[in-house]
CSV table of C-alpha atoms and ligand atoms in Angstrom, one decimal:
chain,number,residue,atom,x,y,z
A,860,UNK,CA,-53.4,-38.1,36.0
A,861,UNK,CA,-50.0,-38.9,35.1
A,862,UNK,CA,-49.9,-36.9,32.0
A,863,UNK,CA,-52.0,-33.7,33.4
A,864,UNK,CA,-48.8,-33.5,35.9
A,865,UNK,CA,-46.2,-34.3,33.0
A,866,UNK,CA,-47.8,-31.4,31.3
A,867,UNK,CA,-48.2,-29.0,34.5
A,868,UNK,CA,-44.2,-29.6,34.9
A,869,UNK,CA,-43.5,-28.8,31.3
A,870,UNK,CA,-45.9,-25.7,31.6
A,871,UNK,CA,-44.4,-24.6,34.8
A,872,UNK,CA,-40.6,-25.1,33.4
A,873,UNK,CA,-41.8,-23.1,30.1
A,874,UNK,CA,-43.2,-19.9,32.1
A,875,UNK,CA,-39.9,-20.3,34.2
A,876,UNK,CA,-38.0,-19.7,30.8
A,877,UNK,CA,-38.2,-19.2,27.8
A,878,UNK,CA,-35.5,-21.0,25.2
A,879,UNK,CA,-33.1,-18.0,24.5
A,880,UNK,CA,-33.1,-16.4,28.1
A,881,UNK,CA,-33.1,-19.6,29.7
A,882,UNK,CA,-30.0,-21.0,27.5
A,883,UNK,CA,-28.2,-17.2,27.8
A,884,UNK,CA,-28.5,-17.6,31.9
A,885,UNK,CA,-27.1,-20.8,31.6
A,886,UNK,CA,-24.5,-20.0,29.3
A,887,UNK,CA,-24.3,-16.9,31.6
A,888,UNK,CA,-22.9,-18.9,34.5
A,889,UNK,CA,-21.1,-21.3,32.9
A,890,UNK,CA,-18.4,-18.5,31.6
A,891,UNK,CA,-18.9,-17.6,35.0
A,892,UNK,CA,-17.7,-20.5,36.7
A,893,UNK,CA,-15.3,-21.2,33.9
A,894,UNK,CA,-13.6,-17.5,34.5
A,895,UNK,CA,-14.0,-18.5,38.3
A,896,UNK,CA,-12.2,-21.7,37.8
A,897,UNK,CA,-9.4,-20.2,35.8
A,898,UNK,CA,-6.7,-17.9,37.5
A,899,UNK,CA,-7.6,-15.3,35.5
A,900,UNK,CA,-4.8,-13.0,37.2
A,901,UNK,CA,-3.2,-10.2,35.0
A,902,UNK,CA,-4.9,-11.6,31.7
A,903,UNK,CA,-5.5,-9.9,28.5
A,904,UNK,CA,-9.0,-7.9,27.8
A,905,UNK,CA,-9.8,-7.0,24.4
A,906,UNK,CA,-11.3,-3.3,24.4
A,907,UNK,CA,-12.9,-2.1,21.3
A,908,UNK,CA,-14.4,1.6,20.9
A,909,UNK,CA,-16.4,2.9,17.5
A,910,UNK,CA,-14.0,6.0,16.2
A,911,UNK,CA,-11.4,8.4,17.5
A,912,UNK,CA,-13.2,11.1,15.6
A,913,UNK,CA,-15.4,12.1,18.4
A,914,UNK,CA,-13.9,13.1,21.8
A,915,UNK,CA,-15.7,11.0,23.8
A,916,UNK,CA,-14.7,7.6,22.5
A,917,UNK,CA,-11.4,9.0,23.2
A,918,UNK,CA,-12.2,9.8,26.8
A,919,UNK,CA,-13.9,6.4,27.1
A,920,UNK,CA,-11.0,4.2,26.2
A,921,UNK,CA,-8.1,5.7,28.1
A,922,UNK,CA,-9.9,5.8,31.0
A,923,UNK,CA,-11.5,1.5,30.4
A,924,UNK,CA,-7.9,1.3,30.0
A,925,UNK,CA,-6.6,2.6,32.9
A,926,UNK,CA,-9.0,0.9,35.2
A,927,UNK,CA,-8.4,-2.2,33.8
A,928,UNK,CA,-4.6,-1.9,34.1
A,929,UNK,CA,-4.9,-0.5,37.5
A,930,UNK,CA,-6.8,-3.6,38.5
A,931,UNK,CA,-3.9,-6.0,37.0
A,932,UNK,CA,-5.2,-6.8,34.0
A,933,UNK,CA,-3.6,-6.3,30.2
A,934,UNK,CA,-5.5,-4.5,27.9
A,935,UNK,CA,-5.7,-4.0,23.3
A,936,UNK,CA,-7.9,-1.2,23.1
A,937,UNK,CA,-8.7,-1.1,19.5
A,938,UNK,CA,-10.6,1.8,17.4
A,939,UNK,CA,-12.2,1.4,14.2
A,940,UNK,CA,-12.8,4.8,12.6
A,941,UNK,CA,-16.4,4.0,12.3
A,942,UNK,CA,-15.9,0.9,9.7
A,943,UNK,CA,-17.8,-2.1,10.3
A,944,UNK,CA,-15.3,-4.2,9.0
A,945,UNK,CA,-12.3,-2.6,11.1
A,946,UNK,CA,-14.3,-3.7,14.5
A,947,UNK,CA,-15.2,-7.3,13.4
A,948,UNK,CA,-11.6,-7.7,12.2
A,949,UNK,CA,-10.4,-6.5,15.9
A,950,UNK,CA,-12.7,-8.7,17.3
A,951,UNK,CA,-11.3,-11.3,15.7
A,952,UNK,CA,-7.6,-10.5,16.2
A,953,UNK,CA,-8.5,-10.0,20.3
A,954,UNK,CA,-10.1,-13.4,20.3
A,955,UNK,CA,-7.2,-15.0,18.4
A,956,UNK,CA,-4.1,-12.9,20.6
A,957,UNK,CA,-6.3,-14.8,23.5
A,958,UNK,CA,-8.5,-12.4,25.6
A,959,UNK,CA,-10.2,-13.4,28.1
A,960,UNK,CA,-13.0,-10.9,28.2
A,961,UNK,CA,-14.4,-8.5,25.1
A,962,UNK,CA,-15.6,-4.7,26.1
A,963,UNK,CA,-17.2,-4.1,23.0
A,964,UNK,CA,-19.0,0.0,21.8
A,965,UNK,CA,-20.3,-1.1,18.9
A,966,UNK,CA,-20.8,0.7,15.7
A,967,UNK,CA,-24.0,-1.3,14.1
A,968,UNK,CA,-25.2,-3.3,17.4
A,969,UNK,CA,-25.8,-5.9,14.8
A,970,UNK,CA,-22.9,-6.8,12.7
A,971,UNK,CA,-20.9,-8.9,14.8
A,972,UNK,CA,-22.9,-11.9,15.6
A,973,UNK,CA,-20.7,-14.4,14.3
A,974,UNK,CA,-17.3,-13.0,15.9
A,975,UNK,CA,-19.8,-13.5,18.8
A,976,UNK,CA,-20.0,-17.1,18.5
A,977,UNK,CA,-16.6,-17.8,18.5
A,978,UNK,CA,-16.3,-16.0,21.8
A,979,UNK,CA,-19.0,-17.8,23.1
A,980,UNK,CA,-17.5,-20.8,21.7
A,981,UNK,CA,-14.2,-20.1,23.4
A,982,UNK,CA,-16.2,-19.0,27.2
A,983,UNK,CA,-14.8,-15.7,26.7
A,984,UNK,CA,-17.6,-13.3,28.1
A,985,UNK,CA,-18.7,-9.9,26.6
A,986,UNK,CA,-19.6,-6.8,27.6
A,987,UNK,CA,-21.7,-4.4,25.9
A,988,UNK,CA,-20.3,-1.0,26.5
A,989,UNK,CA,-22.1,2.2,26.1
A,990,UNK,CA,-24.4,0.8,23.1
A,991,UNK,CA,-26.2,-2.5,23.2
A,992,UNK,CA,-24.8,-5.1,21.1
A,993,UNK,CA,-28.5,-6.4,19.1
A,994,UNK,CA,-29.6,-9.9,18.0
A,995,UNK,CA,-27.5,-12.2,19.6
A,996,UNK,CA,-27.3,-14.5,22.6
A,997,UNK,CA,-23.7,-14.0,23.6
A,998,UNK,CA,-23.5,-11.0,25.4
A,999,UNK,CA,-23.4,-11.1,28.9
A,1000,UNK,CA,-23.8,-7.5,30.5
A,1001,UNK,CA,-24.4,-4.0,29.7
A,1002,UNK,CA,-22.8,-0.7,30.5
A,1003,UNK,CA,-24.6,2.0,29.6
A,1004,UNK,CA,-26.3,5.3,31.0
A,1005,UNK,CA,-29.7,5.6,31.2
A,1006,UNK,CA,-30.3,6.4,27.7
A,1007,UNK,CA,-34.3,6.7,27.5
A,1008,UNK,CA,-33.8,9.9,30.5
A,1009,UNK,CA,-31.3,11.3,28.3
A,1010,UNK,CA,-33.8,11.8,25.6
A,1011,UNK,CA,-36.4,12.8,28.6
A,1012,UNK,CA,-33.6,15.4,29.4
A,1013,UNK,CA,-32.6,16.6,26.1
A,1014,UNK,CA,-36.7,17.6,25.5
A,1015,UNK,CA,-36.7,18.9,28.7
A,1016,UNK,CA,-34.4,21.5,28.2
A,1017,UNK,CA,-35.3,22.1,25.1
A,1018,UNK,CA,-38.3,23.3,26.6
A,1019,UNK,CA,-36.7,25.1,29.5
A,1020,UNK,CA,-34.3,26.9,26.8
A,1021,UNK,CA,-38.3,28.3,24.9
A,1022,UNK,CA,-39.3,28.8,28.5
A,1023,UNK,CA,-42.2,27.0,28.0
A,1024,UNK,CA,-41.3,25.0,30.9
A,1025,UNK,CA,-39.2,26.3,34.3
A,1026,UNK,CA,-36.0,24.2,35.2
A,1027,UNK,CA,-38.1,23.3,38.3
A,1028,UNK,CA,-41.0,21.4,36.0
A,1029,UNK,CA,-43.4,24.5,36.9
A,1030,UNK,CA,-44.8,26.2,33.4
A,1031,UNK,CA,-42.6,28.3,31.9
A,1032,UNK,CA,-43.4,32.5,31.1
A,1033,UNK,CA,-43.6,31.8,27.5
A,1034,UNK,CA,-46.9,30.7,25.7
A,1035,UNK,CA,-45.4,29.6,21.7
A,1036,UNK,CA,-46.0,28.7,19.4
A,1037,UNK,CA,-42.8,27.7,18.7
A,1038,UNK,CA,-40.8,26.0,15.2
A,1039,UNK,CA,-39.3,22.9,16.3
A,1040,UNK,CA,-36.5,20.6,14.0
A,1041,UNK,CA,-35.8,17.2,15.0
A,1042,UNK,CA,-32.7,15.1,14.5
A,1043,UNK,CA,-32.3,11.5,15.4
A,1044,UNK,CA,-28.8,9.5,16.1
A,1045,UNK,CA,-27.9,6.9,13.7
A,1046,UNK,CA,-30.5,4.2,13.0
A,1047,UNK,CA,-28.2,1.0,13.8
A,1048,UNK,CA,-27.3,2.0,17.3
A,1049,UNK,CA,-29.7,0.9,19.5
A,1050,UNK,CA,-29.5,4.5,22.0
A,1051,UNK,CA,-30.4,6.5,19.3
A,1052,UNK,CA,-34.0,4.9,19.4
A,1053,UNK,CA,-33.7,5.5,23.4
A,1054,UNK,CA,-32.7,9.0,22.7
A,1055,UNK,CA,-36.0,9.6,20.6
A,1056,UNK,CA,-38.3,7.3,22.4
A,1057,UNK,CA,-37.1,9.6,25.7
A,1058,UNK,CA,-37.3,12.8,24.3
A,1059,UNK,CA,-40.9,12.6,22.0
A,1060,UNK,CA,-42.4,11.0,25.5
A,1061,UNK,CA,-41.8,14.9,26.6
A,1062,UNK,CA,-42.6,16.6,23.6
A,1063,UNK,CA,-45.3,14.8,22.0
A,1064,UNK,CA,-48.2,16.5,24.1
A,1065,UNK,CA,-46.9,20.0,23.2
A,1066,UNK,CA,-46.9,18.9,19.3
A,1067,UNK,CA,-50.7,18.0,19.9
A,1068,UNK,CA,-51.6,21.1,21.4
A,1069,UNK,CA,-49.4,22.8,18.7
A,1070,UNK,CA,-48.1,25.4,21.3
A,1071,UNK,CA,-44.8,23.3,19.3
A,1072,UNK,CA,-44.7,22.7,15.4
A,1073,UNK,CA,-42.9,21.2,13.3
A,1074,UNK,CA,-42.8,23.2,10.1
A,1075,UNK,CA,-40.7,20.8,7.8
A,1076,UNK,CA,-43.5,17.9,9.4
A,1077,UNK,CA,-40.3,15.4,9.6
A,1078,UNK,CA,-40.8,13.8,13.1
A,1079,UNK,CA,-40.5,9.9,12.5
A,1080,UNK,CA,-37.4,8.7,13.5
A,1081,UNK,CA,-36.6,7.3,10.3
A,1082,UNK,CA,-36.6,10.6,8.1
A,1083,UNK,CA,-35.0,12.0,11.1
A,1084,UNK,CA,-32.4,10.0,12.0
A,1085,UNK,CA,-28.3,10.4,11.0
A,1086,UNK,CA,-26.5,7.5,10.1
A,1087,UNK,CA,-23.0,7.0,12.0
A,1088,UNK,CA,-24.1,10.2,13.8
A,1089,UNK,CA,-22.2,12.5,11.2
A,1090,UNK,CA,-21.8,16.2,11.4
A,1091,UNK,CA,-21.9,16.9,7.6
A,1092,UNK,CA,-25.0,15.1,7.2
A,1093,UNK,CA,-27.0,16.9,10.2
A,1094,UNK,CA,-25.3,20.2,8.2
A,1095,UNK,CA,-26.9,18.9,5.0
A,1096,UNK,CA,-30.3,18.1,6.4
A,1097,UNK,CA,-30.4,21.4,8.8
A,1098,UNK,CA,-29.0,23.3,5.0
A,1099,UNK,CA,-32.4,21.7,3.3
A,1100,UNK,CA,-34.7,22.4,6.2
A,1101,UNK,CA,-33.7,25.9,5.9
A,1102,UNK,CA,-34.1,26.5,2.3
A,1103,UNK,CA,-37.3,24.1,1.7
A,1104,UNK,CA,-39.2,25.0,4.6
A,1105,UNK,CA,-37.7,28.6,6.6
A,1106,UNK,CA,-38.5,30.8,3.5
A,1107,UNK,CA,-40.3,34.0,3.7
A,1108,UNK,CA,-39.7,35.1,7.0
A,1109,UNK,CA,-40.2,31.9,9.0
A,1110,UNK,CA,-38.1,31.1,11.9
A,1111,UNK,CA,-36.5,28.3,13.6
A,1112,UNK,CA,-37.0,28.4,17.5
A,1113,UNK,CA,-35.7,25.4,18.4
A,1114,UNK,CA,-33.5,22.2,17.2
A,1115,UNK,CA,-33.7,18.8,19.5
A,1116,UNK,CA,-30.2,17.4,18.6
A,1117,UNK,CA,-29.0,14.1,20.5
A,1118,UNK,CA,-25.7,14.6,20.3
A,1119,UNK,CA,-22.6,17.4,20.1
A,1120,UNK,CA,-21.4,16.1,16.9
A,1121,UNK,CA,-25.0,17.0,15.0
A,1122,UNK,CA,-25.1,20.0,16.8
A,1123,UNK,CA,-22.1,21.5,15.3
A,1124,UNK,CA,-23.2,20.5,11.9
A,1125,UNK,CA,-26.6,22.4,13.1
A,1126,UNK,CA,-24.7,25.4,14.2
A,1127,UNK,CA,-22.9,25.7,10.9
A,1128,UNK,CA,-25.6,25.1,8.7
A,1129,UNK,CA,-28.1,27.8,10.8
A,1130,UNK,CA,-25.0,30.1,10.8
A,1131,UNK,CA,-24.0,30.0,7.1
A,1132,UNK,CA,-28.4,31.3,6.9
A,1133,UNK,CA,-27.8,34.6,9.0
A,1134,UNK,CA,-28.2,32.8,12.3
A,1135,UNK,CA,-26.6,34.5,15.2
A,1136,UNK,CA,-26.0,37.9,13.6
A,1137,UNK,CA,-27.9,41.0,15.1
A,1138,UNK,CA,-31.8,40.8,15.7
A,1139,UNK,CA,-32.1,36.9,14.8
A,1140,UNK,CA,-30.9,34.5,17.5
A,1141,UNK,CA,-29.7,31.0,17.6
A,1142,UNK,CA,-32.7,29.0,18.1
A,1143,UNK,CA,-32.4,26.6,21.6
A,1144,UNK,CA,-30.4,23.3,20.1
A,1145,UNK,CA,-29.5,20.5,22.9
A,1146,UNK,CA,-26.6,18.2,22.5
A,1147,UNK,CA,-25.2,15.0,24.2
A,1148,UNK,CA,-21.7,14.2,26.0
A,1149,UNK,CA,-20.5,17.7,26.8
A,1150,UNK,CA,-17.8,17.7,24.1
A,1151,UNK,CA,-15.0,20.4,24.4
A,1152,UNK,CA,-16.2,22.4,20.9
A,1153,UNK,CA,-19.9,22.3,22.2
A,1154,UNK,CA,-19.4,23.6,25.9
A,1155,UNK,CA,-17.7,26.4,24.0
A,1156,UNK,CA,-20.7,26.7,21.6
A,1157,UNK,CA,-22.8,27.2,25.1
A,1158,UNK,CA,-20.4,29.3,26.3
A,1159,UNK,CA,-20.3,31.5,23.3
A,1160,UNK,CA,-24.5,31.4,23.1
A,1161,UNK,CA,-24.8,29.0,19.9
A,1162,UNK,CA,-25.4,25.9,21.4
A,1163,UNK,CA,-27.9,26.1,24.4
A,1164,UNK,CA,-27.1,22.6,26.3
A,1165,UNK,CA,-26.1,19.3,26.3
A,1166,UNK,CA,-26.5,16.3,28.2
A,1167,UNK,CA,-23.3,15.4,30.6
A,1168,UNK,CA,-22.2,11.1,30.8
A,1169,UNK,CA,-19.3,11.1,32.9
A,1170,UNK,CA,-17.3,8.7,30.9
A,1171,UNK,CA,-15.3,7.9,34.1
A,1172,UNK,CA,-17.9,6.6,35.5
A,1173,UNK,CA,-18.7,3.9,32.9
A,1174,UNK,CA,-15.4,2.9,32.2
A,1175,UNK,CA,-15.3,2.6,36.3
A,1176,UNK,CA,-18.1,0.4,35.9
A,1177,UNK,CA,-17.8,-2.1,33.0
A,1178,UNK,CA,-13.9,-2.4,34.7
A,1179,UNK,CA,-15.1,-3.5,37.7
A,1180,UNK,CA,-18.1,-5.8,35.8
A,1181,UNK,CA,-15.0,-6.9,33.7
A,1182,UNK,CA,-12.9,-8.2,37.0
A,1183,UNK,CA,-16.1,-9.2,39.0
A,1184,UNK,CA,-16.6,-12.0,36.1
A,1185,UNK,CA,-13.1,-12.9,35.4
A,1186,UNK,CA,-12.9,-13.7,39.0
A,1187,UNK,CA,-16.1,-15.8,38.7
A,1188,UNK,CA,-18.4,-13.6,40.2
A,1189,UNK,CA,-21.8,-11.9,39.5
A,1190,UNK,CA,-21.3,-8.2,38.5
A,1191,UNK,CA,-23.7,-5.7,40.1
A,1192,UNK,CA,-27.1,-4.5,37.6
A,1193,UNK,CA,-29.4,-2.1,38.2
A,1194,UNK,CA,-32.0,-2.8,35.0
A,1195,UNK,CA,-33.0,-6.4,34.3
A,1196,UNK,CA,-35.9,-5.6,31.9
A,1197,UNK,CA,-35.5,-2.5,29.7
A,1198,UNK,CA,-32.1,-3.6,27.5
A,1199,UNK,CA,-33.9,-6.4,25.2
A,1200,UNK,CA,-31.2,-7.2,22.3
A,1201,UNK,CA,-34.1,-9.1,20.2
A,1202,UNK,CA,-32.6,-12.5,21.6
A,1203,UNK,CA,-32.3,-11.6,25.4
A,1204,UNK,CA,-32.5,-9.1,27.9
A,1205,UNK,CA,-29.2,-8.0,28.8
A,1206,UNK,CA,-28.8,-7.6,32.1
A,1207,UNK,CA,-27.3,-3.9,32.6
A,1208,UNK,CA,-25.7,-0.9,34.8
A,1209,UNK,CA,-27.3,2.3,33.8
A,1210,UNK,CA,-25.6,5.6,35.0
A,1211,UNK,CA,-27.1,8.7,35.6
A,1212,UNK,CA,-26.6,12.0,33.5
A,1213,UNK,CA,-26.8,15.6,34.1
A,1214,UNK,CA,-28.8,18.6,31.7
A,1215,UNK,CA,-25.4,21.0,31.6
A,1216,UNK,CA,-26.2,24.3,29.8
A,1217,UNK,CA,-24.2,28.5,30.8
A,1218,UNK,CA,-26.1,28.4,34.4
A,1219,UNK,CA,-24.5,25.1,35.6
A,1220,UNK,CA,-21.5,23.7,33.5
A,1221,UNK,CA,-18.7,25.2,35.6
A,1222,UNK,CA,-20.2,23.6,38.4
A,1223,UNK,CA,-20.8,20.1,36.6
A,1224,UNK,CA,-17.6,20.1,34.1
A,1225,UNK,CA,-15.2,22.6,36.2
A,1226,UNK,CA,-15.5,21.5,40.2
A,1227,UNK,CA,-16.2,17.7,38.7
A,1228,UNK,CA,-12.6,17.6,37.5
A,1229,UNK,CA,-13.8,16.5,34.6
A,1230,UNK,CA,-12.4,19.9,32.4
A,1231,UNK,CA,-9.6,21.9,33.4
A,1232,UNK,CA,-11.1,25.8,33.0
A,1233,UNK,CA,-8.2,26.5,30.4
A,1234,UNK,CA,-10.2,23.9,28.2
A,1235,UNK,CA,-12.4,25.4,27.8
A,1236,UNK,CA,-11.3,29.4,27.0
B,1313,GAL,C1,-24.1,7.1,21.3
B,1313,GAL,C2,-23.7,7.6,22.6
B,1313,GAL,C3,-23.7,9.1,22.7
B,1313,GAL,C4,-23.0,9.7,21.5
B,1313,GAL,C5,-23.3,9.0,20.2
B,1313,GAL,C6,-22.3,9.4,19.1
B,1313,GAL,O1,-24.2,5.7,21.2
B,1313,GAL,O2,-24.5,7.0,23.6
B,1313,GAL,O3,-23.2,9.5,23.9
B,1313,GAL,O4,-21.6,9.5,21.8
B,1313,GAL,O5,-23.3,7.6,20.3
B,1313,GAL,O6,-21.0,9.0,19.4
């Protein structure tokens, strides 16, 4: 009798929770209530973003910055020009100079683990900001959008742009078949999996009724994807598709790219093969983030959308995450089951995002304050 209710309790506390989220709440709170218990007034944050080569990243950490300052707080906003080592060394540096809080956009979600540690070690909490940081137990929230409807959005128009589909979901005018390509983000940041999961979930049933095809047959994400989300190398594999598979006559219709980088690269590549001249139009190619060369690519008719994050937003967000914890509260999350790191589920703040493309981006980049018109001429 004893031990059947010895072994019920155990059970019961099992089920409750499991070793690594159980011990990741717990260590959850306790940086809470050590930030709580600390006057945490006008302290330092350490900020670190992946690369000042793309525009975004740029946008991102001025504006983390100024929310953070605006809300009293000090800030070393650090970028690492995509090199693993850079990060983990600023990592270090901001842990040593005495932060008391870590925004971190990872470059591989993996590599930092032990930099990690010593934060844990030292109660200094960590947020995950725009990408998830993977396989490790100390990180505490997550900024993000909501990267899985970005891949949902980036197929969708991609299917609006073939008019196989109406902007209003109703079935488009056109009937295919159509030549598809498909490009992936880079394999060690955990969106770029979101990005593909999203967007096959929409294209998938028009690949098995073959009103799409994919000529070159390269659809798993692996083959697919670009590491560090490089221009050159989406040029180089959109330059091989077109001379190994887009010979005698064969067209491409349409490119699924995740993001504004690749679909420059994409551009160049279908441009340098006669694309865009007289009688033989761009296919449709998405994009992500609404970068200033790529809303003039819409603009211009190469590029036919991309997906719009208002960066202001998320840095809003993981500032006012930021000051919510250093003041020993609970931040506010939206999604407390999608954002598994392999260790935990990361309790996370998903924004939303728009589908910009000619019809709409004066409306969503112009009258949003987000671009001045002269920007973009
Ligand atoms: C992703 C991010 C995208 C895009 C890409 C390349 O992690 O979510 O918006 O910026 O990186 O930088």
């Amino acid at each position: 009798m004893r031990l059947s209710r010895v072994v019920i309790v155990a059970a019961a506390a099992l089920l409750a929770c499991s070793p690594a989220a159980c011990g990741s709440s717990e260590k959850n709170a306790d940086k809470q209530a050590a930030a709580g218990a600390a006057d945490n007034t006008g302290a330092l944050i350490g900020v670190t973003m992946p690369t000042r080569a793309s525009q975004r990243w740029n946008g991102d950490g001025e504006n983390v910055k100024k929310d953070l300052e605006a809300l009293g707080y000090k800030v070393d906003l650090q970028y690492a020009e995509d090199d693993i080592p850079t990060q983990v060394n600023q990592l270090e540096n901001q842990i040593t100079k005495g932060a008391k809080l870590l925004i971190i956009a990872s470059i591989d979600g993996t590599a930092m683990t032990s930099q990690l540690q010593s934060a844990a070690a030292a109660k200094i909490p960590v947020i995950a900001y725009d990408r998830l940081i993977l396989k490790s137990p100390d990180v505490d929230y997550y900024a993000t959008f909501d990267n899985y409807k970005v891949g949902v959005q980036q197929a969708t128009s991609l299917l609006v742009g073939l008019k196989l589909r109406n902007a209003d979901g109703t079935p488009g005018s056109a009937k295919g078949p159509f030549n598809i390509e498909l490009f992936a983000g880079s394999p060690d940041d955990n969106n770029a999996t979101f990005f593909y999961n999203g967007a096959m979930s929409v294209l998938q049933p028009y690949l098995d009724k073959g009103t799409l095809k994919v000529p070159s047959r390269q659809t798993d994400f692996k083959t697919i994807a670009i590491l560090r989300w490089q221009a050159r190398t989406a040029q180089d594999r959109m330059e091989n598709l077109l001379t190994s598979t887009y010979r005698a006559g064969l067209k491409v219709d349409g490119v699924l790219s995740p993001y504004d980088g690749l679909s420059v690269g994409i551009v160049s590549a279908l441009k340098s093969n006669g694309y865009g001249a007289a009688g033989q139009p761009y296919p449709v190619i998405t994009g992500q983030d609404a970068e200033v060369a790529s809303v003039k690519s819409i603009i211009a008719g190469e590029q036919y959308s991309t997906i719009f994050k208002d960066y202001r937003d998320l840095a809003k967000t993981s500032a006012q995450m930021a000051d919510a914890i250093l003041k020993g509260g609970k931040p506010a999350t939206n999604n407390d089951k999608d954002y598994d790191n392999g260790v935990k589920v990361v309790p996370s703040m998903l924004l939303d995002t728009t589908i910009v493309n000619k019809a709409n981006y004066e409306k969503a980049l112009i009258d949003s304050g987000f671009y001045q018109r002269t920007q973009l001429q």
